[in-house]
Coordinates of C-alpha atoms in Angstrom, one line a residue:
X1 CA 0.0 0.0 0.0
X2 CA 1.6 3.4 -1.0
X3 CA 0.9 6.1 1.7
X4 CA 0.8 9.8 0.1
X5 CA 3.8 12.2 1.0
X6 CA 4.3 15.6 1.1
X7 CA 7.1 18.0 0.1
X8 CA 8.5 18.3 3.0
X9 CA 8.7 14.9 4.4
X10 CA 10.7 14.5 1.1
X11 CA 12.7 16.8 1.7
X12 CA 13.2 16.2 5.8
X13 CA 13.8 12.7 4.7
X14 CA 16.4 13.8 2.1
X15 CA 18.3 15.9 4.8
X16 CA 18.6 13.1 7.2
X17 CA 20.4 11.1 4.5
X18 CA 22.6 13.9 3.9
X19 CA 23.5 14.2 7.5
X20 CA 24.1 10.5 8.0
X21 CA 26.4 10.8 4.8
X22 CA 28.2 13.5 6.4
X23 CA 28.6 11.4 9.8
X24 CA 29.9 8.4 7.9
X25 CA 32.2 10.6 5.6
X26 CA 33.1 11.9 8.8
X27 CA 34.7 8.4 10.8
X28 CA 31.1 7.1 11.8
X29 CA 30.6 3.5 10.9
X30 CA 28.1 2.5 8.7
X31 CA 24.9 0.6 9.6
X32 CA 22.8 -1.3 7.7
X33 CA 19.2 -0.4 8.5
X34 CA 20.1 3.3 8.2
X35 CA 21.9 2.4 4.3
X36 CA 18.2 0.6 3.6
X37 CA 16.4 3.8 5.0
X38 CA 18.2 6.0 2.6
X39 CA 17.8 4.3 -0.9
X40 CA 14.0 3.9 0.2
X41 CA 14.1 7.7 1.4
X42 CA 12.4 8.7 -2.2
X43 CA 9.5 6.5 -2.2
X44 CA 8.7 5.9 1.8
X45 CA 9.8 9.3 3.8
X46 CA 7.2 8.0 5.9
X47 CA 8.9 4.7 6.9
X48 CA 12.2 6.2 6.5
X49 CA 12.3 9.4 8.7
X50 CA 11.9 7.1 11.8
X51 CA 14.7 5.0 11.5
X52 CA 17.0 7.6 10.2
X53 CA 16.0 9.6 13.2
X54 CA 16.6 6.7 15.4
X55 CA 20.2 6.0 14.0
X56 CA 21.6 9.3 14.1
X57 CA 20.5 9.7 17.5
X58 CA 22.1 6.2 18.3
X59 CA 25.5 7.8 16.2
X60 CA 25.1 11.1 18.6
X61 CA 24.4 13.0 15.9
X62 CA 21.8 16.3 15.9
X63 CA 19.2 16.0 13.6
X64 CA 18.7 18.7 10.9
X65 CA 15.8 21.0 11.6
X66 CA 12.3 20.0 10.1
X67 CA 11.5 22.2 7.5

C-alpha cells in the first residue's frame, strides 16, 4: 500500500540522508538499516524518517531542523 507524501517529508527525509552521509564521511561507521532507510528515502519518507532519526541519534548526531 503506498501512503501519500508531502514536500516536506521529502525533503526532511532527504536531509537526514545527507546528514548521515556527512557522519559516515566523517569516521562514523556504517549501519545497515540506516543504508536501507536512505535508498528507500524517495518513495517511503514515511517509513524512513523514523529510522534515520533513530540511528543518528544512536550515532550522537543532531538532527537537521524539520522544515
Amino acid at each position: 500500500m503506498a501512503f501519500a507524501q508531502t514536500p516536506q517529508q521529502l525533503n526532511y527525509c532527504k536531509a537526514l540522508t545527507t546528514t548521515y552521509r556527512n557522519a559516515v564521511g566523517s569516521g562514523s561507521a556504517p549501519m545497515q538499516k540506516l543504508e536501507a532507510a536512505t535508498i528507500e528515502c524517495s518513495t517511503n519518507p514515511v517509513g524512513s524518517i523514523p529510522v534515520l532519526e533513530r540511528g543518528l541519534k544512536e550515532m550522537k548526531v543532531e538532527l537537521p531542523p524539520r522544515a
